[in-house]
mmCIF file of C-alpha atoms and ligand atoms in Angstrom:
data_model
loop_
_atom_site.group_PDB
_atom_site.id
_atom_site.type_symbol
_atom_site.label_atom_id
_atom_site.label_comp_id
_atom_site.label_asym_id
_atom_site.label_seq_id
_atom_site.Cartn_x
_atom_site.Cartn_y
_atom_site.Cartn_z
ATOM 1 C CA MET A 12 95.183 102.108 141.701
ATOM 2 C CA GLY A 13 93.200 101.449 138.605
ATOM 3 C CA ARG A 14 94.766 104.130 136.254
ATOM 4 C CA VAL A 15 94.890 101.718 133.318
ATOM 5 C CA ALA A 16 92.008 99.618 134.509
ATOM 6 C CA GLY A 17 90.503 97.544 131.615
ATOM 7 C CA LYS A 18 93.604 98.146 129.210
ATOM 8 C CA VAL A 19 95.498 95.477 127.484
ATOM 9 C CA ALA A 20 99.352 96.137 127.573
ATOM 10 C CA LEU A 21 102.350 94.791 125.758
ATOM 11 C CA VAL A 22 105.579 95.478 127.266
ATOM 12 C CA THR A 23 109.010 94.398 125.366
ATOM 13 C CA GLY A 24 112.243 93.631 127.296
ATOM 14 C CA ALA A 25 110.114 92.931 130.517
ATOM 15 C CA ALA A 26 112.388 90.421 132.101
ATOM 16 C CA SER A 27 114.677 93.062 133.546
ATOM 17 C CA GLY A 28 115.325 96.700 134.659
ATOM 18 C CA ILE A 29 112.897 99.417 133.135
ATOM 19 C CA GLY A 30 110.616 97.070 131.160
ATOM 20 C CA ARG A 31 110.158 94.672 134.379
ATOM 21 C CA ALA A 32 109.287 97.653 136.305
ATOM 22 C CA SER A 33 107.184 99.183 134.049
ATOM 23 C CA ALA A 34 105.040 95.955 133.427
ATOM 24 C CA ILE A 35 104.723 95.722 137.006
ATOM 25 C CA ALA A 36 103.540 99.322 137.565
ATOM 26 C CA LEU A 37 101.001 98.784 134.692
ATOM 27 C CA GLY A 38 99.680 95.568 136.329
ATOM 28 C CA ARG A 39 99.263 97.175 139.604
ATOM 29 C CA GLU A 40 97.266 99.986 137.817
ATOM 30 C CA GLY A 41 94.819 97.548 136.401
ATOM 31 C CA ALA A 42 96.102 96.647 132.968
ATOM 32 C CA CYS A 43 96.123 92.928 131.655
ATOM 33 C CA VAL A 44 100.027 92.782 130.914
ATOM 34 C CA VAL A 45 101.551 90.738 128.250
ATOM 35 C CA LEU A 46 105.261 90.743 128.992
ATOM 36 C CA THR A 47 107.729 89.502 126.344
ATOM 37 C CA ASP A 48 111.624 89.130 126.195
ATOM 38 C CA VAL A 49 114.544 86.729 125.003
ATOM 39 C CA GLN A 50 115.242 86.081 128.647
ATOM 40 C CA ALA A 51 112.839 83.463 130.169
ATOM 41 C CA LYS A 52 113.135 85.062 133.592
ATOM 42 C CA GLY A 53 110.451 87.544 132.527
ATOM 43 C CA GLU A 54 108.019 84.725 133.802
ATOM 44 C CA GLU A 55 108.986 85.728 137.189
ATOM 45 C CA ALA A 56 107.917 89.381 136.513
ATOM 46 C CA ALA A 57 104.674 87.959 135.281
ATOM 47 C CA ALA A 58 104.249 85.836 138.404
ATOM 48 C CA GLU A 59 104.781 88.801 140.458
ATOM 49 C CA ILE A 60 101.843 90.775 138.932
ATOM 50 C CA ARG A 61 99.717 87.707 139.279
ATOM 51 C CA LYS A 62 100.702 87.347 143.118
ATOM 52 C CA ALA A 63 99.704 91.025 143.728
ATOM 53 C CA GLY A 64 96.408 90.138 142.286
ATOM 54 C CA GLY A 65 96.907 91.385 138.645
ATOM 55 C CA LYS A 66 96.579 89.880 135.206
ATOM 56 C CA ALA A 67 99.638 89.041 133.302
ATOM 57 C CA ARG A 68 101.285 86.429 131.026
ATOM 58 C CA PHE A 69 104.847 85.902 129.861
ATOM 59 C CA GLN A 70 105.919 85.050 126.260
ATOM 60 C CA MET A 71 109.200 84.524 124.929
ATOM 61 C CA GLN A 72 109.860 87.114 121.965
ATOM 62 C CA ASP A 73 112.799 88.242 119.995
ATOM 63 C CA VAL A 74 111.840 91.922 119.007
ATOM 64 C CA THR A 75 114.052 91.845 115.891
ATOM 65 C CA SER A 76 111.936 88.952 114.238
ATOM 66 C CA GLU A 77 109.062 90.052 112.242
ATOM 67 C CA GLY A 78 107.370 86.623 112.371
ATOM 68 C CA GLU A 79 107.674 86.751 116.090
ATOM 69 C CA TRP A 80 105.826 90.163 116.145
ATOM 70 C CA ALA A 81 103.038 88.583 114.191
ATOM 71 C CA VAL A 82 102.760 85.749 116.591
ATOM 72 C CA VAL A 83 102.555 87.997 119.758
ATOM 73 C CA VAL A 84 100.071 90.429 118.459
ATOM 74 C CA GLY A 85 97.926 87.883 116.868
ATOM 75 C CA GLY A 86 97.791 85.900 120.119
ATOM 76 C CA ILE A 87 96.764 89.166 121.933
ATOM 77 C CA GLU A 88 94.090 89.696 119.416
ATOM 78 C CA LYS A 89 92.870 86.216 119.793
ATOM 79 C CA GLU A 90 92.841 86.517 123.690
ATOM 80 C CA PHE A 91 91.614 89.994 124.404
ATOM 81 C CA GLY A 92 90.452 91.324 121.026
ATOM 82 C CA ARG A 93 92.319 94.643 121.652
ATOM 83 C CA LEU A 94 95.573 96.303 122.388
ATOM 84 C CA ASP A 95 95.556 99.509 124.229
ATOM 85 C CA ILE A 96 99.282 99.916 125.227
ATOM 86 C CA LEU A 97 102.386 99.189 123.570
ATOM 87 C CA VAL A 98 105.778 99.689 125.459
ATOM 88 C CA ASN A 99 108.776 99.276 122.964
ATOM 89 C CA ASN A 100 111.326 98.981 125.875
ATOM 90 C CA ALA A 101 113.718 96.079 124.566
ATOM 91 C CA GLY A 102 117.069 97.494 124.039
ATOM 92 C CA ILE A 103 120.850 96.753 124.244
ATOM 93 C CA ALA A 104 123.889 99.092 124.370
ATOM 94 C CA VAL A 105 126.566 98.305 121.915
ATOM 95 C CA SER A 106 129.802 100.387 123.183
ATOM 96 C CA GLY A 107 133.133 100.965 121.794
ATOM 97 C CA MET A 108 135.084 103.622 119.738
ATOM 98 C CA VAL A 109 133.529 103.877 116.329
ATOM 99 C CA THR A 110 136.597 102.559 114.725
ATOM 100 C CA ASP A 111 136.353 99.504 117.001
ATOM 101 C CA LEU A 112 133.015 98.920 115.988
ATOM 102 C CA THR A 113 132.292 96.096 113.205
ATOM 103 C CA PHE A 114 129.528 96.460 110.713
ATOM 104 C CA ASP A 115 127.870 93.564 112.512
ATOM 105 C CA ASP A 116 127.899 95.508 115.798
ATOM 106 C CA TRP A 117 126.429 98.420 114.195
ATOM 107 C CA LYS A 118 123.503 96.226 112.631
ATOM 108 C CA ARG A 119 122.849 94.388 115.865
ATOM 109 C CA GLN A 120 122.634 97.741 117.680
ATOM 110 C CA GLN A 121 119.957 99.120 114.996
ATOM 111 C CA SER A 122 118.062 95.857 114.818
ATOM 112 C CA VAL A 123 117.194 95.275 118.361
ATOM 113 C CA ASN A 124 116.757 99.219 119.127
ATOM 114 C CA VAL A 125 115.327 100.607 116.149
ATOM 115 C CA ASP A 126 113.991 97.674 113.673
ATOM 116 C CA SER A 127 112.102 96.394 116.827
ATOM 117 C CA VAL A 128 110.262 99.739 117.249
ATOM 118 C CA PHE A 129 109.235 99.814 113.635
ATOM 119 C CA LEU A 130 108.266 96.203 113.598
ATOM 120 C CA GLY A 131 106.108 96.614 116.725
ATOM 121 C CA THR A 132 104.535 99.760 115.843
ATOM 122 C CA ARG A 133 103.316 98.401 112.564
ATOM 123 C CA ALA A 134 102.172 95.219 114.062
ATOM 124 C CA ALA A 135 100.280 96.844 116.968
ATOM 125 C CA LEU A 136 98.492 99.725 114.874
ATOM 126 C CA PRO A 137 95.842 97.791 113.254
ATOM 127 C CA LEU A 138 94.647 96.085 116.475
ATOM 128 C CA MET A 139 94.818 99.552 118.510
ATOM 129 C CA ARG A 140 92.834 101.143 115.602
ATOM 130 C CA LYS A 141 90.143 98.464 115.845
ATOM 131 C CA GLY A 142 89.774 99.295 119.504
ATOM 132 C CA LYS A 143 89.514 102.907 118.318
ATOM 133 C CA GLY A 144 92.846 104.088 120.006
ATOM 134 C CA GLY A 145 95.851 103.366 122.116
ATOM 135 C CA SER A 146 99.023 104.634 123.402
ATOM 136 C CA ILE A 147 102.548 103.613 122.130
ATOM 137 C CA ILE A 148 105.438 104.360 124.324
ATOM 138 C CA ASN A 149 108.959 104.250 122.794
ATOM 139 C CA ILE A 150 112.014 103.911 125.309
ATOM 140 C CA SER A 151 114.578 106.163 123.805
ATOM 141 C CA SER A 152 117.275 107.662 125.920
ATOM 142 C CA ILE A 153 119.095 111.129 126.425
ATOM 143 C CA ALA A 154 121.602 109.522 124.164
ATOM 144 C CA GLY A 155 118.723 110.105 121.419
ATOM 145 C CA LEU A 156 119.041 113.862 122.265
ATOM 146 C CA ARG A 157 122.823 114.398 122.439
ATOM 147 C CA GLY A 158 126.136 112.590 121.786
ATOM 148 C CA ALA A 159 128.115 110.266 124.100
ATOM 149 C CA PRO A 160 131.634 108.961 123.481
ATOM 150 C CA ARG A 161 131.992 105.353 122.879
ATOM 151 C CA LEU A 162 128.106 105.107 122.141
ATOM 152 C CA SER A 163 127.775 106.342 118.581
ATOM 153 C CA ALA A 164 125.706 103.271 117.357
ATOM 154 C CA TYR A 165 123.621 103.603 120.381
ATOM 155 C CA CYS A 166 123.068 107.316 120.087
ATOM 156 C CA ALA A 167 122.146 106.824 116.404
ATOM 157 C CA SER A 168 119.702 104.001 117.548
ATOM 158 C CA LYS A 169 118.026 106.302 119.976
ATOM 159 C CA GLY A 170 117.897 109.443 117.907
ATOM 160 C CA ALA A 171 116.100 107.367 115.188
ATOM 161 C CA VAL A 172 113.522 106.260 117.688
ATOM 162 C CA ARG A 173 112.850 109.816 118.822
ATOM 163 C CA LEU A 174 111.920 111.015 115.320
ATOM 164 C CA PHE A 175 110.080 107.832 114.340
ATOM 165 C CA SER A 176 107.860 108.429 117.316
ATOM 166 C CA LYS A 177 107.095 111.940 116.336
ATOM 167 C CA ALA A 178 106.267 110.947 112.519
ATOM 168 C CA VAL A 179 104.061 108.136 113.594
ATOM 169 C CA ALA A 180 102.259 110.327 116.088
ATOM 170 C CA LEU A 181 101.602 112.830 113.274
ATOM 171 C CA GLU A 182 100.528 110.087 111.012
ATOM 172 C CA CYS A 183 97.872 108.828 113.854
ATOM 173 C CA ALA A 184 96.830 112.344 114.594
ATOM 174 C CA ALA A 185 96.083 113.089 110.871
ATOM 175 C CA ILE A 186 93.655 110.136 110.481
ATOM 176 C CA LYS A 187 92.122 110.749 114.008
ATOM 177 C CA ASP A 188 92.729 106.839 115.149
ATOM 178 C CA GLY A 189 92.889 107.748 118.631
ATOM 179 C CA VAL A 190 96.488 106.436 118.890
ATOM 180 C CA ARG A 191 99.083 108.579 120.578
ATOM 181 C CA VAL A 192 102.977 107.857 120.279
ATOM 182 C CA ASN A 193 105.452 109.434 122.676
ATOM 183 C CA SER A 194 108.862 108.548 123.441
ATOM 184 C CA ILE A 195 110.806 108.623 127.078
ATOM 185 C CA HIS A 196 114.253 109.575 127.399
ATOM 186 C CA PRO A 197 116.012 108.137 130.569
ATOM 187 C CA GLY A 198 119.000 109.285 131.898
ATOM 188 C CA ILE A 199 121.224 107.250 134.213
ATOM 189 C CA ILE A 200 119.038 104.576 135.672
ATOM 190 C CA ASP A 201 120.417 101.663 137.726
ATOM 191 C CA THR A 202 119.881 98.611 135.502
ATOM 192 C CA PRO A 203 121.955 95.579 133.946
ATOM 193 C CA ILE A 204 122.478 97.358 130.796
ATOM 194 C CA TRP A 205 125.288 99.510 132.182
ATOM 195 C CA GLY A 206 127.350 96.238 132.281
ATOM 196 C CA GLN A 207 127.367 96.436 128.429
ATOM 197 C CA VAL A 208 128.988 100.057 128.329
ATOM 198 C CA VAL A 209 132.923 100.267 127.938
ATOM 199 C CA PRO A 210 134.022 102.781 130.484
ATOM 200 C CA GLY A 211 136.247 105.631 129.095
ATOM 201 C CA THR A 212 140.054 105.718 130.497
ATOM 202 C CA ASN A 213 140.251 106.862 134.030
ATOM 203 C CA GLU A 214 136.578 106.447 134.566
ATOM 204 C CA PRO A 215 135.237 103.677 136.469
ATOM 205 C CA LEU A 216 131.554 102.797 135.462
ATOM 206 C CA ASP A 217 130.255 103.625 139.092
ATOM 207 C CA LEU A 218 126.612 104.764 138.645
ATOM 208 C CA ASP A 219 126.616 106.525 142.047
ATOM 209 C CA ALA A 220 129.817 108.531 141.513
ATOM 210 C CA MET A 221 128.891 109.316 137.977
ATOM 211 C CA SER A 222 125.457 110.627 138.934
ATOM 212 C CA ALA A 223 126.877 112.579 141.862
ATOM 213 C CA PHE A 224 129.564 114.329 139.661
ATOM 214 C CA ARG A 225 127.032 114.770 136.388
ATOM 215 C CA VAL A 226 123.409 114.701 137.568
ATOM 216 C CA PRO A 227 121.981 117.969 138.849
ATOM 217 C CA LEU A 228 119.746 116.128 141.277
ATOM 218 C CA GLY A 229 122.894 114.201 142.299
ATOM 219 C CA VAL A 230 121.697 110.607 142.187
ATOM 220 C CA LYS A 231 121.131 107.978 139.654
ATOM 221 C CA GLY A 232 117.527 107.081 138.685
ATOM 222 C CA VAL A 233 115.739 103.708 139.522
ATOM 223 C CA PRO A 234 113.575 101.848 136.913
ATOM 224 C CA ALA A 235 110.457 102.797 138.863
ATOM 225 C CA ASP A 236 111.258 106.480 137.881
ATOM 226 C CA ILE A 237 110.716 105.627 134.258
ATOM 227 C CA ALA A 238 107.636 103.264 135.161
ATOM 228 C CA ASN A 239 105.773 106.026 136.814
ATOM 229 C CA ALA A 240 105.906 107.899 133.514
ATOM 230 C CA VAL A 241 105.002 104.832 131.377
ATOM 231 C CA VAL A 242 101.835 104.593 133.506
ATOM 232 C CA PHE A 243 101.020 108.239 132.864
ATOM 233 C CA LEU A 244 101.617 107.998 129.003
ATOM 234 C CA ALA A 245 99.757 104.866 129.026
ATOM 235 C CA SER A 246 96.663 106.248 131.001
ATOM 236 C CA ASP A 247 94.037 108.566 129.667
ATOM 237 C CA GLU A 248 95.564 111.361 132.023
ATOM 238 C CA SER A 249 97.787 112.120 129.045
ATOM 239 C CA ARG A 250 94.988 111.900 126.455
ATOM 240 C CA TYR A 251 96.116 115.503 125.038
ATOM 241 C CA ILE A 252 99.991 114.524 124.829
ATOM 242 C CA THR A 253 101.260 112.880 121.444
ATOM 243 C CA GLY A 254 104.767 113.296 119.771
ATOM 244 C CA GLU A 255 106.277 114.462 123.029
ATOM 245 C CA GLU A 256 109.768 113.549 124.187
ATOM 246 C CA MET A 257 109.793 113.048 128.104
ATOM 247 C CA VAL A 258 113.114 113.392 129.622
ATOM 248 C CA ILE A 259 113.626 111.752 132.972
ATOM 249 C CA ASP A 260 117.182 112.389 133.877
ATOM 250 C CA GLY A 261 117.339 114.419 137.239
ATOM 251 C CA GLY A 262 118.338 117.402 135.166
ATOM 252 C CA LEU A 263 121.340 116.076 133.337
ATOM 253 C CA THR A 264 120.564 117.334 130.081
ATOM 254 C CA VAL A 265 119.248 120.687 131.419
ATOM 255 C CA GLY A 266 122.709 122.090 132.038
ATOM 256 C CA SER A 267 125.334 121.968 135.157
ATOM 257 C CA ILE A 268 124.833 123.385 138.358
HETATM 258 N N1 NAD B 320 119.250 102.039 132.190
HETATM 259 C C1 NAD B 320 119.337 103.282 131.667
HETATM 260 O O1 NAD B 320 120.303 104.029 132.243
HETATM 261 C C2 NAD B 320 119.045 103.627 130.229
HETATM 262 C C3 NAD B 320 118.968 104.973 129.872
HETATM 263 C C4 NAD B 320 118.473 105.389 128.648
HETATM 264 C C5 NAD B 320 117.784 104.320 127.966
HETATM 265 N N2 NAD B 320 117.699 103.171 128.395
HETATM 266 C C6 NAD B 320 116.898 102.193 127.547
HETATM 267 O O2 NAD B 320 115.840 101.488 128.365
HETATM 268 C C7 NAD B 320 115.511 100.180 127.947
HETATM 269 C C8 NAD B 320 115.547 99.124 128.742
HETATM 270 O O3 NAD B 320 116.902 99.032 129.198
HETATM 271 P P1 NAD B 320 117.308 98.729 130.597
HETATM 272 O O4 NAD B 320 118.038 99.720 131.218
HETATM 273 O O5 NAD B 320 115.831 98.149 131.393
HETATM 274 O O6 NAD B 320 118.171 97.538 130.523
HETATM 275 P P2 NAD B 320 118.111 95.743 130.874
HETATM 276 O O7 NAD B 320 119.436 95.134 130.158
HETATM 277 O O8 NAD B 320 117.918 95.733 132.209
HETATM 278 O O9 NAD B 320 116.753 95.360 129.962
HETATM 279 C C9 NAD B 320 116.730 95.419 128.607
HETATM 280 C C10 NAD B 320 116.019 93.929 128.316
HETATM 281 O O10 NAD B 320 115.676 93.761 127.009
HETATM 282 C C11 NAD B 320 115.812 92.681 126.466
HETATM 283 N N3 NAD B 320 116.121 92.325 125.228
HETATM 284 C C12 NAD B 320 117.586 92.547 124.537
HETATM 285 N N4 NAD B 320 117.440 92.223 123.543
HETATM 286 C C13 NAD B 320 115.994 91.622 123.177
HETATM 287 C C14 NAD B 320 115.529 91.224 121.958
HETATM 288 N N5 NAD B 320 116.181 90.978 120.725
HETATM 289 N N6 NAD B 320 114.206 90.855 121.944
HETATM 290 C C15 NAD B 320 113.682 90.803 123.112
HETATM 291 N N7 NAD B 320 114.137 91.501 124.326
HETATM 292 C C16 NAD B 320 115.362 91.812 124.285
HETATM 293 C C17 NAD B 320 116.769 91.975 127.558
HETATM 294 O O11 NAD B 320 116.800 90.545 127.819
HETATM 295 C C18 NAD B 320 116.560 92.739 128.877
HETATM 296 O O12 NAD B 320 115.489 92.002 129.723
HETATM 297 C C19 NAD B 320 116.435 99.936 126.578
HETATM 298 O O13 NAD B 320 115.732 100.398 125.485
HETATM 299 C C20 NAD B 320 117.476 100.914 126.910
HETATM 300 O O14 NAD B 320 118.375 101.506 125.754
HETATM 301 C C21 NAD B 320 118.257 102.727 129.435
#
């Protein structure tokens, strides 16, 4: 308990899955959490944190909107005067063979998964620097480390998040602003995002069967597996870690057994 006590955190895409679990875990560990999402049910996650004795509020935010980032971060500055943790988590999976994707599909994928991380990082850094530091955690994917069929646009977006994180980590380190930037690369985690993925022929999208077959540890992950890493990277326990890519995939990208 209290591993991020006194810190102010902003978690995007916090109405569901990994973002929801991360916000709840940060709240449990003592952070004041601002949850945002395009889905109003993010309010339920904020209420859950408050019910457990934590501090949290929910705000609607479309992470692709530059103006909305200014409103969200401006509101945090007014209310708390600081921002210590940013979890750029909101994301979608645009799936399909590359020849079946429209240019609009491609742009929507990059806008939600990559533009958002740029906009969020740029909006948050000045406030983090005022507080002499912070931790930015960008949720990439193992699809940002290697290719996956029917996920070309998604892979491109997650690869971009991986190297954007490293470049900004070095910029922050160079000016000794106390801000660390890391990416997390989840494998197969049981969340609603899988409903957006088009399965291959003869391959039902059954996460249990898929994990039993492909994941060395034999099982799918749950959002808490990622939330635990978010708390670690958000806390001072990880003070010497920046520009790192943390893979949480049950051994999936390590090799086969
Ligand atoms: N679940 C997995 O197996 C897995 C694996 C690797 C990476 N990821 C990444 O984890 C992150 C979270 O995904 P999840 O699995 O929890 O899926 P999810 O669908 O449960 O949650 C994604 C959330 O992002 C929100 N969102 C979508 N577009 C938005 C926008 N424009 N503005 C604000 N919020 C928006 C959604 O409303 C939703 O609440 C994503 O970046 C995803 O790519 C997930």
